[in-house]
Amino acid sequence: MPTDEMTYLTVLLTTIETQNWRSLEYLLLKEPLVFTTCADRISNSPGLNGMTILHSAMRYGNLPSHLVELIIKLCPEAPSTVDCLGRTPLHIACGTRARLSSIKALVVAYPRACAVQDVDGKTPLHLACDNQCELFAGDEDIKRDPTSFETIEFLSLSYPSAVTLDDEDGMSPLEHVIVSDGADMNVVKLLQSVTRKQYKTQTSFGSDGIIIDNQNSILINKSLEYAKENRIIGRAARVSE
């Protein structure tokens, strides 16, 4: 790699890591061809496990949406690229609680990302509903704020089938909301409604889940607590491997 490109790449990655978005915008606009060259090198770097520059930038949830759109314009293949764990940039954005405007930009660029399940069986909606999701090494101590109602609504309506999918822990997006701290009942009711529409009938999740009754309330039985316990055990096992 030429020295100038190496310098640019170093500055680019540092700018993203320090979340200096004004400087990032300057780099994108000043040398777009150099940016795309460096972005290709990042995508092909074994040490980054298949992540694109867009994955890296979305790791920081406060990336302004106009920069998301600019990166997509320069790297149009990035929104559809999955990393070694099967995650698109939309997965990362949902897990890090990105701005709704940024999430919308990603969905517009690649709507099918809403349907992609990663190696843990999670769609972007699963990650948005899970306050304890672990995206990167060291995330186990991070306590994430609940995703906004508006974001959950946008994701669930963009790909309604996601509400009926279970991840590898046997958890649906609705169940992730319920077992997360500070569950928003408005989000619960929203996901119930989308689920009913998907099944076209009143839906029962069986003896080890939740039951939706005629008043749109939810009954959480003891087995849901077991599901929560098993989920925590499963996570701990993966982290320790």
mmCIF file of N, CA and C in Angstrom, residues 81-92 113-127 165-169:
data_model
loop_
_atom_site.group_PDB
_atom_site.id
_atom_site.type_symbol
_atom_site.label_atom_id
_atom_site.label_comp_id
_atom_site.label_asym_id
_atom_site.label_seq_id
_atom_site.Cartn_x
_atom_site.Cartn_y
_atom_site.Cartn_z
ATOM 1 N N THR A 81 -23.318 -6.650 2.527
ATOM 2 C CA THR A 81 -22.189 -7.508 2.892
ATOM 3 C C THR A 81 -22.349 -8.021 4.319
ATOM 4 N N VAL A 82 -22.067 -9.310 4.529
ATOM 5 C CA VAL A 82 -22.122 -9.883 5.872
ATOM 6 C C VAL A 82 -20.709 -10.156 6.362
ATOM 7 N N ASP A 83 -20.510 -10.019 7.668
ATOM 8 C CA ASP A 83 -19.207 -10.323 8.253
ATOM 9 C C ASP A 83 -19.116 -11.812 8.571
ATOM 10 N N CYS A 84 -18.078 -12.213 9.294
ATOM 11 C CA CYS A 84 -17.864 -13.639 9.557
ATOM 12 C C CYS A 84 -18.954 -14.243 10.438
ATOM 13 N N LEU A 85 -19.737 -13.401 11.094
ATOM 14 C CA LEU A 85 -20.844 -13.876 11.929
ATOM 15 C C LEU A 85 -22.191 -13.720 11.230
ATOM 16 N N GLY A 86 -22.146 -13.425 9.934
ATOM 17 C CA GLY A 86 -23.376 -13.331 9.160
ATOM 18 C C GLY A 86 -24.166 -12.061 9.382
ATOM 19 N N ARG A 87 -23.514 -11.009 9.876
ATOM 20 C CA ARG A 87 -24.217 -9.771 10.204
ATOM 21 C C ARG A 87 -24.005 -8.711 9.123
ATOM 22 N N THR A 88 -25.074 -8.071 8.734
ATOM 23 C CA THR A 88 -24.995 -6.924 7.838
ATOM 24 C C THR A 88 -24.747 -5.664 8.673
ATOM 25 N N PRO A 89 -24.420 -4.552 8.027
ATOM 26 C CA PRO A 89 -24.319 -3.301 8.783
ATOM 27 C C PRO A 89 -25.607 -2.955 9.527
ATOM 28 N N LEU A 90 -26.763 -3.373 8.992
ATOM 29 C CA LEU A 90 -28.028 -3.117 9.684
ATOM 30 C C LEU A 90 -28.074 -3.848 11.018
ATOM 31 N N HIS A 91 -27.554 -5.068 11.082
ATOM 32 C CA HIS A 91 -27.480 -5.783 12.360
ATOM 33 C C HIS A 91 -26.683 -4.967 13.380
ATOM 34 N N ILE A 92 -25.532 -4.464 12.944
ATOM 35 C CA ILE A 92 -24.683 -3.688 13.850
ATOM 36 C C ILE A 92 -25.406 -2.426 14.293
ATOM 37 N N ALA A 113 -31.859 -6.892 4.064
ATOM 38 C CA ALA A 113 -31.086 -7.064 5.298
ATOM 39 C C ALA A 113 -32.000 -7.338 6.490
ATOM 40 N N CYS A 114 -33.235 -6.853 6.428
ATOM 41 C CA CYS A 114 -34.189 -7.070 7.526
ATOM 42 C C CYS A 114 -34.490 -8.548 7.730
ATOM 43 N N ALA A 115 -34.300 -9.350 6.684
ATOM 44 C CA ALA A 115 -34.622 -10.777 6.743
ATOM 45 C C ALA A 115 -33.410 -11.649 7.027
ATOM 46 N N VAL A 116 -32.234 -11.066 7.042
ATOM 47 C CA VAL A 116 -31.014 -11.855 7.223
ATOM 48 C C VAL A 116 -30.877 -12.293 8.680
ATOM 49 N N GLN A 117 -30.666 -13.595 8.885
ATOM 50 C CA GLN A 117 -30.381 -14.132 10.220
ATOM 51 C C GLN A 117 -28.896 -14.431 10.316
ATOM 52 N N ASP A 118 -28.263 -13.945 11.377
ATOM 53 C CA ASP A 118 -26.835 -14.174 11.550
ATOM 54 C C ASP A 118 -26.581 -15.583 12.074
ATOM 55 N N VAL A 119 -25.346 -15.886 12.458
ATOM 56 C CA VAL A 119 -25.018 -17.248 12.891
ATOM 57 C C VAL A 119 -25.759 -17.642 14.165
ATOM 58 N N ASP A 120 -26.255 -16.668 14.907
ATOM 59 C CA ASP A 120 -27.054 -16.949 16.099
ATOM 60 C C ASP A 120 -28.547 -16.928 15.794
ATOM 61 N N GLY A 121 -28.891 -16.840 14.515
ATOM 62 C CA GLY A 121 -30.295 -16.843 14.128
ATOM 63 C C GLY A 121 -31.009 -15.529 14.351
ATOM 64 N N LYS A 122 -30.270 -14.467 14.593
ATOM 65 C CA LYS A 122 -30.875 -13.179 14.917
ATOM 66 C C LYS A 122 -31.008 -12.297 13.677
ATOM 67 N N THR A 123 -32.190 -11.738 13.509
ATOM 68 C CA THR A 123 -32.403 -10.698 12.510
ATOM 69 C C THR A 123 -32.056 -9.354 13.154
ATOM 70 N N PRO A 124 -31.988 -8.287 12.378
ATOM 71 C CA PRO A 124 -31.802 -6.970 12.990
ATOM 72 C C PRO A 124 -32.859 -6.656 14.048
ATOM 73 N N LEU A 125 -34.098 -7.111 13.836
ATOM 74 C CA LEU A 125 -35.149 -6.864 14.822
ATOM 75 C C LEU A 125 -34.839 -7.554 16.140
ATOM 76 N N HIS A 126 -34.315 -8.777 16.103
ATOM 77 C CA HIS A 126 -33.925 -9.460 17.341
ATOM 78 C C HIS A 126 -32.920 -8.619 18.122
ATOM 79 N N LEU A 127 -31.916 -8.106 17.423
ATOM 80 C CA LEU A 127 -30.874 -7.331 18.095
ATOM 81 C C LEU A 127 -31.428 -6.021 18.641
ATOM 82 N N LEU A 165 -39.863 -15.329 13.950
ATOM 83 C CA LEU A 165 -38.643 -16.135 13.889
ATOM 84 C C LEU A 165 -38.005 -16.276 15.261
ATOM 85 N N ASP A 166 -37.566 -17.482 15.581
ATOM 86 C CA ASP A 166 -36.800 -17.726 16.800
ATOM 87 C C ASP A 166 -35.318 -17.747 16.461
ATOM 88 N N ASP A 167 -34.494 -17.210 17.364
ATOM 89 C CA ASP A 167 -33.054 -17.299 17.166
ATOM 90 C C ASP A 167 -32.545 -18.627 17.715
ATOM 91 N N GLU A 168 -31.234 -18.800 17.767
ATOM 92 C CA GLU A 168 -30.663 -20.069 18.213
ATOM 93 C C GLU A 168 -30.934 -20.348 19.688
ATOM 94 N N ASP A 169 -31.310 -19.327 20.446
ATOM 95 C CA ASP A 169 -31.693 -19.521 21.844
ATOM 96 C C ASP A 169 -33.183 -19.800 21.985
#
